[in-house]
RNA sequence: GGCGCCAUAGCCAAGUGGUAAGGCAGCGGACUGCAAAUCCGCGAUUCUCCGGUUCAAAUCCGGAUGGCGCCUCCA
């Protein structure tokens, strides 16, 4: 597999340090609110990368953190008259709700920053010992100039970074580029004891500490949004490599931005959509499908039109699968006929195309086109009395590929099935009696219940919209 | 000022040297009580523009125009 590595800005063959186990760290949410559709992109992308690596036979250890202590959380908690801990717990729960809806599997470890404070302190002490950090009035800062490779991920000469850095009027920091590892507690803020007095960890250090604790000094893939390249990931490299003395992450993979109506998402423009709200409008599955319909590194545009198009496209794949499931117990026994054998070969060709696409830097857009081709072949081949053997193997292959992308979700038991089946039977009776007014009325009623009904040569077929 | 990205049919979107995937929308046909779904057929002589390299370029090089991002919290 090839992956684009931002360290050298090239597609590289992916070779994990340990051929048996791929170690991935992906930056997770700061839990002070529902996460928005922009946040959802990396979650979906790296979930898909993880699924694909597993599909290709790797074992994967996947770590995604929760930032559960920071300025925004403290501020929001104060506004709501609650504590940081309660607020972050609440939005961690909400994260899991949306993540599950989006088909994002739970990470192997979901560490919280507040759970690794001892490891963070230990790492900061190491950095101080090695001359990479210094304490200053209860804070601790990273001495950026002590790490000569600073800027190697963002490809910025350190001089340019310095000229762009905000000049700090105070003399707390030695250099404007220095960033906080430990922040002294202000009155009323949550605080942990440390050698430098009560305080809390800076944002960047938590990821370095968690990656080290759960994945070791060198990880294979570090993921996140492009906006984290600088300063967050640059700082992680400085911290981890400064403290551990070894390479931190071998492949740095970043997803592109998500724009709203061709504009950058921003609260001042009011073009902000949470996944919770977006899912109500289009469905979680549409959001995931939409994200995977373009290459992960390109910018994508979230709009009413693009989401509606994604929903319609996904519909085609859902119909294909529903048709196969419907035919499962209605198809004839016996082995594949000659024509079906030929189609199966073409389906295998689609699978090969799918793998080629995914191997090429996770080209999910191209991979999806292979699935559409597969759908066309399956639809055409099952128009009249396919064999059960064909339907079964076709469905298995279809599920295999859509499952890697996680785009069709899992079958859910329908609690209203009995009632729906009764209505459909009633409608069939009306149709048989050529009482079309009644049969159409029943179909309208089912439509209102969110049931899509189709008449087929094998009888009526229904599924949830 | 520094570092980058993008420009492909009405819309979305693959394609990094060999003669333009796929999807949505639309049109025609088949099927259907009607519908839905599905199948078949139809759309870029051409990839923003201008030069160049090459037997050959959407793909490489130079330039122009337009759009965007990072360099500050941010997925």
Short mmCIF file of C-alpha atoms (C1' of nucleotides) in Angstrom, two decimals:
data_model
loop_
_atom_site.label_atom_id
_atom_site.label_comp_id
_atom_site.label_asym_id
_atom_site.label_seq_id
_atom_site.Cartn_x
_atom_site.Cartn_y
_atom_site.Cartn_z
CA UNK A 1 0.00 0.00 0.00
CA UNK A 2 1.13 3.54 -0.71
CA UNK A 3 0.47 6.41 1.66
CA UNK A 4 1.16 10.09 1.20
CA UNK A 5 3.55 11.15 3.91
CA UNK A 6 3.60 14.81 4.81
CA UNK A 7 7.11 14.46 6.23
CA UNK A 8 8.55 14.38 2.72
CA UNK A 9 5.44 15.21 0.72
CA UNK A 10 5.54 12.02 -1.28
CA UNK A 11 3.52 8.88 -1.68
CA UNK A 12 5.55 6.13 -0.06
CA UNK A 13 5.22 2.39 0.26
CA UNK A 14 3.72 1.71 3.62
CA UNK A 15 5.99 -0.53 5.69
CA UNK A 16 5.22 -0.79 9.40
CA UNK A 17 8.05 -1.08 11.90
CA UNK A 18 6.58 -4.35 13.11
CA UNK A 19 5.28 -6.37 10.16
CA UNK A 20 2.69 -7.93 12.45
CA UNK A 21 1.25 -4.83 14.05
CA UNK A 22 0.46 -1.37 12.74
CA UNK A 23 0.44 1.35 15.37
CA UNK A 24 -1.79 4.33 14.64
CA UNK A 25 -2.40 7.44 16.66
CA UNK A 26 -5.08 9.84 15.55
CA UNK A 27 -5.94 13.11 17.24
CA UNK A 28 -9.40 13.00 18.74
CA UNK A 29 -11.89 15.64 19.78
CA UNK A 30 -11.75 18.26 22.47
CA UNK A 31 -14.93 17.38 24.26
CA UNK A 32 -16.64 20.67 25.04
CA UNK A 33 -19.46 20.38 22.49
CA UNK A 34 -20.99 18.12 19.87
CA UNK A 35 -18.50 17.50 17.12
CA UNK A 36 -19.12 19.07 13.73
CA UNK A 37 -18.97 17.74 10.19
CA UNK A 38 -15.41 19.01 9.81
CA UNK A 39 -14.29 17.04 12.83
CA UNK A 40 -16.04 14.01 11.43
CA UNK A 41 -13.81 13.83 8.38
CA UNK A 42 -10.61 12.61 10.08
CA UNK A 43 -12.60 10.29 12.33
CA UNK A 44 -14.16 8.65 9.29
CA UNK A 45 -10.98 8.68 7.21
CA UNK A 46 -8.78 7.06 9.83
CA UNK A 47 -11.47 4.59 10.75
CA UNK A 48 -11.50 3.60 7.10
CA UNK A 49 -7.71 3.38 6.92
CA UNK A 50 -7.78 1.17 9.99
CA UNK A 51 -10.48 -1.07 8.52
CA UNK A 52 -8.57 -1.39 5.29
CA UNK A 53 -5.30 -2.33 6.97
CA UNK A 54 -7.14 -4.99 8.94
CA UNK A 55 -8.78 -6.15 5.71
CA UNK A 56 -5.34 -6.54 4.20
CA UNK A 57 -4.28 -8.80 7.05
CA UNK A 58 -2.54 -6.45 9.47
CA UNK A 59 -3.17 -6.33 13.13
CA UNK A 60 -3.78 -2.73 14.07
CA UNK A 61 -3.54 -0.95 17.38
CA UNK A 62 -5.46 2.27 17.05
CA UNK A 63 -5.38 5.02 19.63
CA UNK A 64 -7.50 8.14 19.57
CA UNK A 65 -7.49 10.53 22.48
CA UNK A 66 -10.06 12.72 24.15
CA UNK A 67 -8.80 16.14 25.13
CA UNK A 68 -10.82 16.54 28.29
CA UNK A 69 -9.03 19.49 29.83
CA UNK A 70 -8.29 22.76 28.08
CA UNK A 71 -9.29 26.42 27.95
CA UNK A 72 -12.44 25.90 25.93
CA UNK A 73 -13.68 23.20 28.27
CA UNK A 74 -13.01 25.31 31.34
CA UNK A 75 -14.75 28.30 29.82
CA UNK A 76 -17.78 26.33 28.68
CA UNK A 77 -18.07 24.60 32.04
CA UNK A 78 -18.04 27.96 33.79
CA UNK A 79 -20.71 29.27 31.46
CA UNK A 80 -22.90 26.29 32.16
CA UNK A 81 -22.23 26.27 35.87
CA UNK A 82 -20.74 22.81 35.81
CA UNK A 83 -17.28 21.30 36.14
CA UNK A 84 -14.83 20.50 33.37
CA UNK A 85 -15.02 16.86 34.33
CA UNK A 86 -18.80 16.70 34.07
CA UNK A 87 -18.89 18.65 30.83
CA UNK A 88 -16.26 16.50 29.15
CA UNK A 89 -17.87 13.27 30.37
CA UNK A 90 -21.12 14.38 28.84
CA UNK A 91 -19.62 15.16 25.45
CA UNK A 92 -17.56 11.98 25.42
CA UNK A 93 -20.89 10.16 25.61
CA UNK A 94 -22.24 12.32 22.81
CA UNK A 95 -19.12 11.57 20.79
CA UNK A 96 -19.77 7.86 21.04
CA UNK A 97 -23.36 8.32 19.95
CA UNK A 98 -22.41 10.19 16.78
CA UNK A 99 -19.38 8.03 16.11
CA UNK A 100 -21.48 4.90 16.29
CA UNK A 101 -23.97 6.44 13.89
CA UNK A 102 -21.19 7.23 11.47
CA UNK A 103 -19.92 3.67 11.61
CA UNK A 104 -16.71 4.67 13.36
CA UNK A 105 -15.44 1.74 15.34
CA UNK A 106 -14.19 2.37 18.83
CA UNK A 107 -10.44 2.78 19.04
CA UNK A 108 -8.45 0.11 20.86
CA UNK A 109 -7.69 2.78 23.41
CA UNK A 110 -9.49 6.08 23.91
CA UNK A 111 -7.27 7.72 26.51
CA UNK A 112 -8.24 10.94 28.20
CA UNK A 113 -5.67 13.61 28.87
CA UNK A 114 -6.61 13.73 32.53
CA UNK A 115 -5.81 10.03 32.88
CA UNK A 116 -2.21 10.38 31.79
CA UNK A 117 -1.09 13.32 33.90
CA UNK A 118 1.65 11.26 35.59
CA UNK A 119 3.05 10.25 32.21
CA UNK A 120 2.84 13.83 31.01
CA UNK A 121 4.74 15.08 34.05
CA UNK A 122 7.35 12.39 33.57
CA UNK A 123 7.85 13.39 29.95
CA UNK A 124 8.14 17.06 30.83
CA UNK A 125 10.76 16.22 33.45
CA UNK A 126 12.73 14.31 30.85
CA UNK A 127 12.54 17.27 28.49
CA UNK A 128 13.82 19.59 31.20
CA UNK A 129 16.66 17.22 32.00
CA UNK A 130 17.66 17.12 28.37
CA UNK A 131 17.58 20.88 28.05
CA UNK A 132 14.54 20.93 25.80
CA UNK A 133 12.28 22.61 28.31
CA UNK A 134 12.40 25.10 31.17
CA UNK A 135 10.13 26.09 34.01
CA UNK A 136 9.04 29.69 34.28
CA UNK A 137 6.76 31.11 36.95
CA UNK A 138 4.81 27.90 37.39
CA UNK A 139 4.60 27.22 33.65
CA UNK A 140 6.87 24.94 31.69
CA UNK A 141 7.82 25.75 28.10
CA UNK A 142 9.43 23.82 25.31
CA UNK A 143 12.69 25.40 24.22
CA UNK A 144 11.97 25.29 20.50
CA UNK A 145 15.43 26.36 19.38
CA UNK A 146 16.88 23.33 21.18
CA UNK A 147 15.31 21.06 18.58
CA UNK A 148 17.13 21.74 15.30
CA UNK A 149 14.64 19.82 13.20
CA UNK A 150 11.76 21.99 14.30
CA UNK A 151 9.73 22.77 11.19
CA UNK A 152 10.44 19.53 9.37
CA UNK A 153 6.78 18.53 9.12
CA UNK A 154 5.34 21.90 8.17
CA UNK A 155 8.40 22.52 5.99
CA UNK A 156 8.89 25.95 7.42
CA UNK A 157 12.36 27.34 8.06
CA UNK A 158 12.53 28.15 11.73
CA UNK A 159 13.39 31.78 10.97
CA UNK A 160 10.17 32.20 9.06
CA UNK A 161 8.22 30.66 11.87
CA UNK A 162 9.82 33.07 14.28
CA UNK A 163 8.99 36.12 12.21
CA UNK A 164 5.38 34.94 12.07
CA UNK A 165 5.08 34.11 15.72
CA UNK A 166 3.10 36.32 17.98
CA UNK A 167 5.46 38.44 19.98
CA UNK A 168 4.83 37.96 23.64
CA UNK A 169 5.14 41.15 25.62
CA UNK A 170 5.94 39.31 28.79
CA UNK A 171 9.32 37.80 29.46
CA UNK A 172 7.95 34.49 30.65
CA UNK A 173 9.13 32.74 27.50
CA UNK A 174 12.70 32.72 26.22
CA UNK A 175 11.51 32.78 22.65
CA UNK A 176 8.18 33.58 21.02
CA UNK A 177 8.13 30.15 19.40
CA UNK A 178 8.33 28.34 22.71
CA UNK A 179 5.07 26.64 23.61
CA UNK A 180 3.54 25.58 26.89
CA UNK A 181 3.97 22.06 28.20
CA UNK A 182 2.49 22.83 31.59
CA UNK A 183 0.25 25.71 32.54
CA UNK A 184 0.13 27.02 36.09
CA UNK A 185 -3.40 27.00 37.45
CA UNK A 186 -5.24 30.27 37.69
CA UNK A 187 -7.57 30.66 40.65
CA UNK A 188 -10.63 28.42 40.32
CA UNK A 189 -9.22 26.30 37.51
CA UNK A 190 -8.92 22.53 37.76
CA UNK A 191 -5.38 21.64 38.68
CA UNK A 192 -3.03 18.71 39.24
CA UNK A 193 -0.02 18.72 41.52
CA UNK A 194 3.33 18.85 39.78
CA UNK A 195 6.98 19.64 40.51
CA UNK A 196 6.23 23.15 39.20
CA UNK A 197 3.19 23.70 41.35
CA UNK A 198 -0.49 23.08 40.64
CA UNK A 199 -1.45 23.29 37.01
CA UNK A 200 -2.58 21.36 33.97
CA UNK A 201 -0.95 19.97 30.85
CA UNK A 202 -0.65 21.93 27.63
CA UNK A 203 -2.47 20.60 24.63
CA UNK A 204 0.45 19.30 22.61
CA UNK A 205 2.14 17.25 25.30
CA UNK A 206 -0.87 15.03 25.96
CA UNK A 207 -0.65 13.44 22.52
CA UNK A 208 3.06 12.78 22.87
CA UNK A 209 2.53 11.20 26.27
CA UNK A 210 -0.44 9.08 25.23
CA UNK A 211 1.22 7.85 22.05
CA UNK A 212 4.25 6.80 24.06
CA UNK A 213 2.24 5.13 26.78
CA UNK A 214 -0.04 3.11 24.54
CA UNK A 215 1.97 2.66 21.36
CA UNK A 216 5.62 3.11 22.26
CA UNK A 217 8.32 5.54 21.19
CA UNK A 218 7.88 5.05 17.46
CA UNK A 219 4.49 4.73 15.85
CA UNK A 220 3.70 3.93 12.25
CA UNK A 221 0.96 6.36 11.33
CA UNK A 222 -0.05 9.60 12.94
CA UNK A 223 -3.22 11.11 11.59
CA UNK A 224 -5.27 14.26 11.88
CA UNK A 225 -6.61 17.22 9.97
CA UNK A 226 -4.31 19.39 7.89
CA UNK A 227 -4.80 22.26 10.28
CA UNK A 228 -2.99 20.28 12.95
CA UNK A 229 0.26 20.13 10.99
CA UNK A 230 1.34 23.39 12.52
CA UNK A 231 1.79 23.86 15.32
CA UNK A 232 0.25 20.80 16.96
CA UNK A 233 2.00 17.99 15.13
CA UNK A 234 5.20 19.92 14.73
CA UNK A 235 5.23 20.32 18.48
CA UNK A 236 4.48 16.67 19.08
CA UNK A 237 7.53 15.76 17.04
CA UNK A 238 9.70 18.16 19.01
CA UNK A 239 8.41 16.77 22.32
CA UNK A 240 8.50 13.08 21.51
CA UNK A 241 11.75 13.03 19.62
CA UNK A 242 13.32 15.41 22.11
CA UNK A 243 12.31 13.21 25.03
CA UNK A 244 12.64 9.74 23.51
CA UNK A 245 15.59 10.33 21.25
CA UNK A 246 14.03 8.30 18.46
CA UNK A 247 11.77 8.85 15.48
CA UNK A 248 8.22 9.58 16.61
CA UNK A 249 5.96 8.78 13.67
CA UNK A 250 6.98 7.29 10.35
CA UNK A 251 3.98 8.37 8.29
CA UNK A 252 2.16 11.61 8.88
CA UNK A 253 -1.22 11.48 7.20
CA UNK A 254 -3.52 14.49 7.08
CA UNK A 255 -6.96 14.93 5.63
CA UNK A 256 -8.04 18.04 3.71
CA UNK A 257 -10.55 20.59 4.87
CA UNK A 258 -14.25 20.45 4.69
CA UNK A 259 -15.84 23.70 3.53
CA UNK A 260 -19.44 24.72 3.94
CA UNK A 261 -21.04 26.15 0.81
CA UNK A 262 -17.54 26.80 -0.53
CA UNK A 263 -16.58 28.78 2.52
CA UNK A 264 -14.41 27.91 5.43
CA UNK A 265 -16.46 26.76 8.34
CA UNK A 266 -16.54 29.41 11.01
CA UNK A 267 -18.73 30.38 13.85
CA UNK A 268 -18.80 34.04 12.86
CA UNK A 269 -20.26 33.11 9.46
CA UNK A 270 -22.77 30.89 11.19
CA UNK A 271 -22.05 28.07 8.73
CA UNK A 272 -21.46 25.50 11.38
CA UNK A 273 -23.06 22.09 11.30
CA UNK A 274 -22.80 19.50 14.01
CA UNK A 275 -22.92 15.88 12.96
CA UNK A 276 -25.94 15.55 15.19
CA UNK A 277 -27.90 18.09 13.14
CA UNK A 278 -26.51 16.96 9.79
CA UNK A 279 -27.49 13.38 10.49
CA UNK A 280 -31.05 14.46 11.15
CA UNK A 281 -31.14 16.06 7.71
CA UNK A 282 -29.34 13.45 5.62
CA UNK A 283 -28.66 10.44 7.79
CA UNK A 284 -25.38 9.37 9.32
CA UNK A 285 -24.73 6.95 6.48
CA UNK A 286 -24.96 9.73 3.89
CA UNK A 287 -22.40 11.77 5.77
CA UNK A 288 -19.94 8.89 5.80
CA UNK A 289 -20.56 8.06 2.17
CA UNK A 290 -20.13 11.71 1.24
CA UNK A 291 -16.78 11.91 3.02
CA UNK A 292 -15.48 8.82 1.28
CA UNK A 293 -16.68 9.92 -2.15
CA UNK A 294 -13.67 12.20 -2.57
CA UNK A 295 -10.02 11.59 -1.90
CA UNK A 296 -9.17 12.25 1.72
CA UNK A 297 -6.52 14.85 0.93
CA UNK A 298 -8.69 17.03 -1.27
CA UNK A 299 -10.93 19.78 0.00
CA UNK A 300 -14.57 18.87 0.01
CA UNK A 301 -17.59 21.08 -0.01
CA UNK A 302 -20.50 20.37 2.27
CA UNK A 303 -23.69 21.76 0.82
CA UNK A 304 -27.32 20.87 0.39
CA UNK A 305 -26.62 19.82 -3.17
CA UNK A 306 -23.52 17.70 -2.54
CA UNK A 307 -25.16 15.91 0.38
CA UNK A 308 -28.34 15.28 -1.57
CA UNK A 309 -26.29 13.82 -4.40
CA UNK A 310 -24.44 11.60 -1.98
CA UNK A 311 -27.71 10.42 -0.49
CA UNK A 312 -29.07 9.54 -3.93
CA UNK A 313 -25.91 7.67 -4.86
CA UNK A 314 -25.87 5.71 -1.65
CA UNK A 315 -29.50 4.85 -2.30
CA UNK A 316 -28.44 2.96 -5.39
CA UNK A 317 -26.09 0.78 -3.36
CA UNK A 318 -28.70 0.20 -0.70
CA UNK A 319 -31.19 -0.87 -3.35
CA UNK A 320 -28.69 -3.28 -4.79
CA UNK A 321 -28.09 -4.93 -1.45
CA UNK A 322 -31.77 -4.98 -0.50
CA UNK A 323 -32.52 -6.70 -3.78
CA UNK A 324 -29.94 -9.40 -3.12
CA UNK A 325 -31.22 -10.01 0.39
CA UNK A 326 -34.75 -10.18 -0.94
CA UNK A 327 -33.77 -12.74 -3.56
CA UNK A 328 -31.88 -14.89 -1.10
CA UNK A 329 -34.80 -17.15 -0.18
CA UNK A 330 -36.55 -16.81 -3.53
CA UNK A 331 -33.79 -17.95 -5.82
CA UNK A 332 -33.43 -21.44 -7.20
CA UNK A 333 -31.08 -24.08 -5.88
CA UNK A 334 -28.22 -25.46 -7.89
CA UNK A 335 -24.78 -24.23 -8.86
CA UNK A 336 -23.87 -21.19 -10.87
CA UNK A 337 -24.98 -21.19 -14.47
CA UNK A 338 -22.51 -20.32 -17.20
CA UNK A 339 -23.55 -16.69 -17.39
CA UNK A 340 -23.31 -16.34 -13.64
CA UNK A 341 -19.82 -17.76 -13.64
CA UNK A 342 -18.82 -15.09 -16.13
CA UNK A 343 -20.38 -12.39 -13.95
CA UNK A 344 -18.60 -13.70 -10.86
CA UNK A 345 -15.31 -13.29 -12.69
CA UNK A 346 -16.17 -9.70 -13.46
CA UNK A 347 -17.13 -9.16 -9.83
CA UNK A 348 -13.73 -10.46 -8.81
CA UNK A 349 -12.29 -7.95 -11.24
CA UNK A 350 -14.16 -5.19 -9.41
CA UNK A 351 -12.67 -6.41 -6.17
CA UNK A 352 -9.20 -6.21 -7.67
CA UNK A 353 -9.93 -2.67 -8.83
CA UNK A 354 -11.17 -1.82 -5.37
CA UNK A 355 -7.97 -3.06 -3.77
CA UNK A 356 -5.79 -1.27 -6.31
CA UNK A 357 -7.60 1.96 -5.55
CA UNK A 358 -7.34 1.57 -1.79
CA UNK A 359 -3.69 0.60 -2.07
CA UNK A 360 -3.07 3.87 -3.86
CA UNK A 361 -3.10 6.21 -0.90
CA UNK A 362 -6.58 5.20 0.20
CA UNK A 363 -8.36 6.29 -2.97
CA UNK A 364 -11.85 5.71 -1.64
CA UNK A 365 -13.45 7.64 -4.51
CA UNK A 366 -12.07 5.19 -7.04
CA UNK A 367 -12.86 2.29 -4.74
CA UNK A 368 -16.48 3.38 -4.60
CA UNK A 369 -16.66 3.47 -8.39
CA UNK A 370 -15.61 -0.21 -8.34
CA UNK A 371 -18.52 -0.88 -5.99
CA UNK A 372 -20.93 0.91 -8.32
CA UNK A 373 -19.71 -1.23 -11.18
CA UNK A 374 -20.30 -4.26 -9.00
CA UNK A 375 -23.82 -3.06 -8.26
CA UNK A 376 -24.57 -2.69 -11.95
CA UNK A 377 -23.36 -6.21 -12.66
CA UNK A 378 -25.32 -7.66 -9.76
CA UNK A 379 -28.51 -5.82 -10.69
CA UNK A 380 -28.28 -6.95 -14.27
CA UNK A 381 -27.47 -10.55 -13.42
CA UNK A 382 -30.34 -10.93 -10.96
CA UNK A 383 -33.11 -9.56 -13.16
CA UNK A 384 -34.55 -13.00 -13.74
CA UNK A 385 -34.35 -16.07 -11.58
CA UNK A 386 -30.74 -16.14 -10.44
CA UNK A 387 -29.46 -19.20 -8.61
CA UNK A 388 -29.21 -19.08 -4.87
CA UNK A 389 -25.50 -19.81 -5.15
CA UNK A 390 -25.01 -16.69 -7.23
CA UNK A 391 -27.05 -14.44 -4.98
CA UNK A 392 -25.14 -15.69 -1.95
CA UNK A 393 -21.68 -15.23 -3.38
CA UNK A 394 -22.59 -11.91 -4.98
CA UNK A 395 -23.95 -10.61 -1.70
CA UNK A 396 -20.91 -11.83 0.20
CA UNK A 397 -18.55 -10.03 -2.14
CA UNK A 398 -20.65 -6.87 -2.09
CA UNK A 399 -20.76 -6.90 1.69
CA UNK A 400 -17.04 -7.54 1.86
CA UNK A 401 -16.16 -4.38 -0.04
CA UNK A 402 -18.85 -2.08 1.35
CA UNK A 403 -17.88 -3.37 4.77
CA UNK A 404 -14.30 -2.20 4.36
CA UNK A 405 -15.61 1.30 3.75
CA UNK A 406 -18.35 0.92 6.35
CA UNK A 407 -20.82 2.60 4.03
CA UNK A 408 -23.88 0.41 4.35
CA UNK A 409 -24.09 -0.02 8.06
CA UNK A 410 -25.33 -3.15 9.73
CA UNK A 411 -28.71 -4.79 9.42
CA UNK A 412 -31.03 -3.81 12.21
CA UNK A 413 -34.02 -5.84 13.31
CA UNK A 414 -37.22 -4.05 12.45
CA UNK A 415 -39.63 -3.96 15.37
CA UNK A 416 -42.57 -3.03 13.20
CA UNK A 417 -41.99 -5.81 10.72
CA UNK A 418 -45.17 -7.71 11.60
CA UNK A 419 -47.37 -4.65 11.19
CA UNK A 420 -45.70 -3.74 7.92
CA UNK A 421 -46.03 -7.24 6.54
CA UNK A 422 -49.73 -7.21 7.44
CA UNK A 423 -50.29 -3.96 5.55
CA UNK A 424 -48.43 -5.30 2.57
CA UNK A 425 -50.54 -8.45 2.57
CA UNK A 426 -53.68 -6.35 2.72
CA UNK A 427 -52.44 -4.31 -0.22
CA UNK A 428 -51.68 -7.45 -2.20
CA UNK A 429 -55.24 -8.61 -1.68
CA UNK A 430 -56.54 -5.27 -2.90
CA UNK A 431 -54.32 -5.43 -5.96
CA UNK A 432 -55.50 -8.90 -6.73
CA UNK A 433 -59.06 -7.60 -6.58
CA UNK A 434 -57.95 -4.70 -8.80
CA UNK A 435 -58.90 -2.26 -6.08
CA UNK A 436 -56.02 0.07 -6.96
CA UNK A 437 -57.40 2.99 -5.02
CA UNK A 438 -57.08 0.95 -1.85
CA UNK A 439 -53.72 -0.52 -2.76
CA UNK A 440 -52.29 2.93 -3.51
CA UNK A 441 -53.71 4.25 -0.26
CA UNK A 442 -51.92 1.52 1.66
CA UNK A 443 -48.71 2.21 -0.21
CA UNK A 444 -49.03 5.90 0.67
CA UNK A 445 -49.50 4.95 4.28
CA UNK A 446 -46.38 2.82 4.20
CA UNK A 447 -44.47 5.64 2.53
CA UNK A 448 -45.54 7.91 5.34
CA UNK A 449 -44.13 5.33 7.75
CA UNK A 450 -40.80 5.55 5.93
CA UNK A 451 -41.20 2.27 4.09
CA UNK A 452 -40.12 2.02 0.47
CA UNK A 453 -42.24 -0.55 -1.33
CA UNK A 454 -41.59 -2.07 -4.71
CA UNK A 455 -43.49 -4.66 -6.68
CA UNK A 456 -41.27 -7.24 -8.25
CA UNK A 457 -41.89 -10.44 -10.21
CA UNK A 458 -41.09 -12.29 -6.99
CA UNK A 459 -43.60 -10.30 -4.98
CA UNK A 460 -43.52 -7.06 -3.03
CA UNK A 461 -40.24 -5.92 -1.55
CA UNK A 462 -39.82 -3.34 1.16
CA UNK A 463 -37.21 -1.64 3.20
CA UNK A 464 -36.71 1.35 5.40
CA UNK A 465 -36.00 4.66 3.64
"C1'" G B 1 6.92 37.98 2.76
"C1'" G B 2 7.55 32.24 3.41
"C1'" C B 3 5.35 27.28 2.36
"C1'" G B 4 1.61 24.68 -0.25
"C1'" C B 5 -3.00 23.15 -2.80
"C1'" C B 6 -6.74 23.33 -6.57
"C1'" A B 7 -9.03 24.34 -11.75
"C1'" U B 8 -11.93 17.64 -15.67
"C1'" A B 9 -19.56 17.57 -18.73
"C1'" G B 10 -25.49 21.11 -15.45
"C1'" C B 11 -23.51 19.24 -10.47
"C1'" C B 12 -20.09 15.80 -7.60
"C1'" A B 13 -15.66 13.23 -8.83
"C1'" A B 14 -11.42 9.46 -10.43
"C1'" G B 15 -7.58 9.59 -13.75
"C1'" U B 16 0.42 11.94 -13.21
"C1'" G B 17 2.81 10.46 -20.53
"C1'" G B 18 -0.52 6.42 -24.73
"C1'" U B 19 -5.51 8.59 -26.73
"C1'" A B 20 -11.34 11.01 -20.91
"C1'" A B 21 -13.79 5.88 -14.79
"C1'" G B 22 -17.91 6.25 -11.67
"C1'" G B 23 -22.09 8.82 -9.40
"C1'" C B 24 -26.21 12.63 -9.21
"C1'" A B 25 -29.45 15.26 -12.35
"C1'" G B 26 -31.63 15.04 -17.53
"C1'" C B 27 -33.46 12.66 -22.16
"C1'" G B 28 -35.13 8.14 -25.05
"C1'" G B 29 -36.48 2.83 -24.75
"C1'" A B 30 -37.81 -1.85 -21.88
"C1'" C B 31 -40.47 -3.58 -17.61
"C1'" U B 32 -45.07 -2.01 -14.46
"C1'" G B 33 -52.38 -1.50 -13.05
"C1'" C B 34 -49.80 3.05 -11.71
"C1'" A B 35 -45.38 3.84 -9.38
"C1'" A B 36 -40.72 2.65 -7.53
"C1'" A B 37 -36.52 0.05 -8.39
"C1'" U B 38 -33.77 -2.04 -12.26
"C1'" C B 39 -31.77 -2.88 -17.19
"C1'" C B 40 -30.37 -0.89 -22.23
"C1'" G B 41 -29.03 3.58 -24.97
"C1'" C B 42 -27.61 9.02 -25.14
"C1'" G B 43 -23.50 13.53 -22.86
"C1'" A B 44 -16.60 16.30 -22.52
"C1'" U B 45 -13.24 15.46 -30.45
"C1'" U B 46 -11.84 17.22 -24.90
"C1'" C B 47 -9.73 18.24 -19.42
"C1'" U B 48 -9.34 27.32 -17.26
"C1'" C B 49 -6.09 29.92 -20.93
"C1'" C B 50 -1.22 30.71 -23.63
"C1'" G B 51 3.44 28.79 -24.89
"C1'" G B 52 7.11 24.62 -24.60
"C1'" U B 53 9.11 19.34 -24.26
"C1'" U B 54 7.61 14.60 -26.72
"C1'" C B 55 6.09 10.10 -31.91
"C1'" A B 56 2.32 10.93 -28.06
"C1'" A B 57 0.11 15.51 -22.50
"C1'" A B 58 -5.81 16.33 -18.75
"C1'" U B 59 -1.24 14.16 -17.17
"C1'" C B 60 5.78 16.90 -17.66
"C1'" C B 61 8.03 22.25 -17.93
"C1'" G B 62 7.28 27.78 -18.13
"C1'" G B 63 3.79 31.69 -17.92
"C1'" A B 64 -1.19 33.85 -17.25
"C1'" U B 65 -6.07 33.95 -15.02
"C1'" G B 66 -9.31 32.33 -11.26
"C1'" G B 67 -10.24 29.89 -6.41
"C1'" C B 68 -8.25 28.14 -1.66
"C1'" G B 69 -5.20 26.84 2.64
"C1'" C B 70 -1.26 27.18 6.41
"C1'" C B 71 2.44 30.39 8.75
"C1'" U B 72 -2.31 32.37 15.49
"C1'" C B 73 -6.95 28.30 18.84
"C1'" C B 74 -8.90 25.04 14.94
"C1'" A B 75 -10.25 18.21 12.17
#
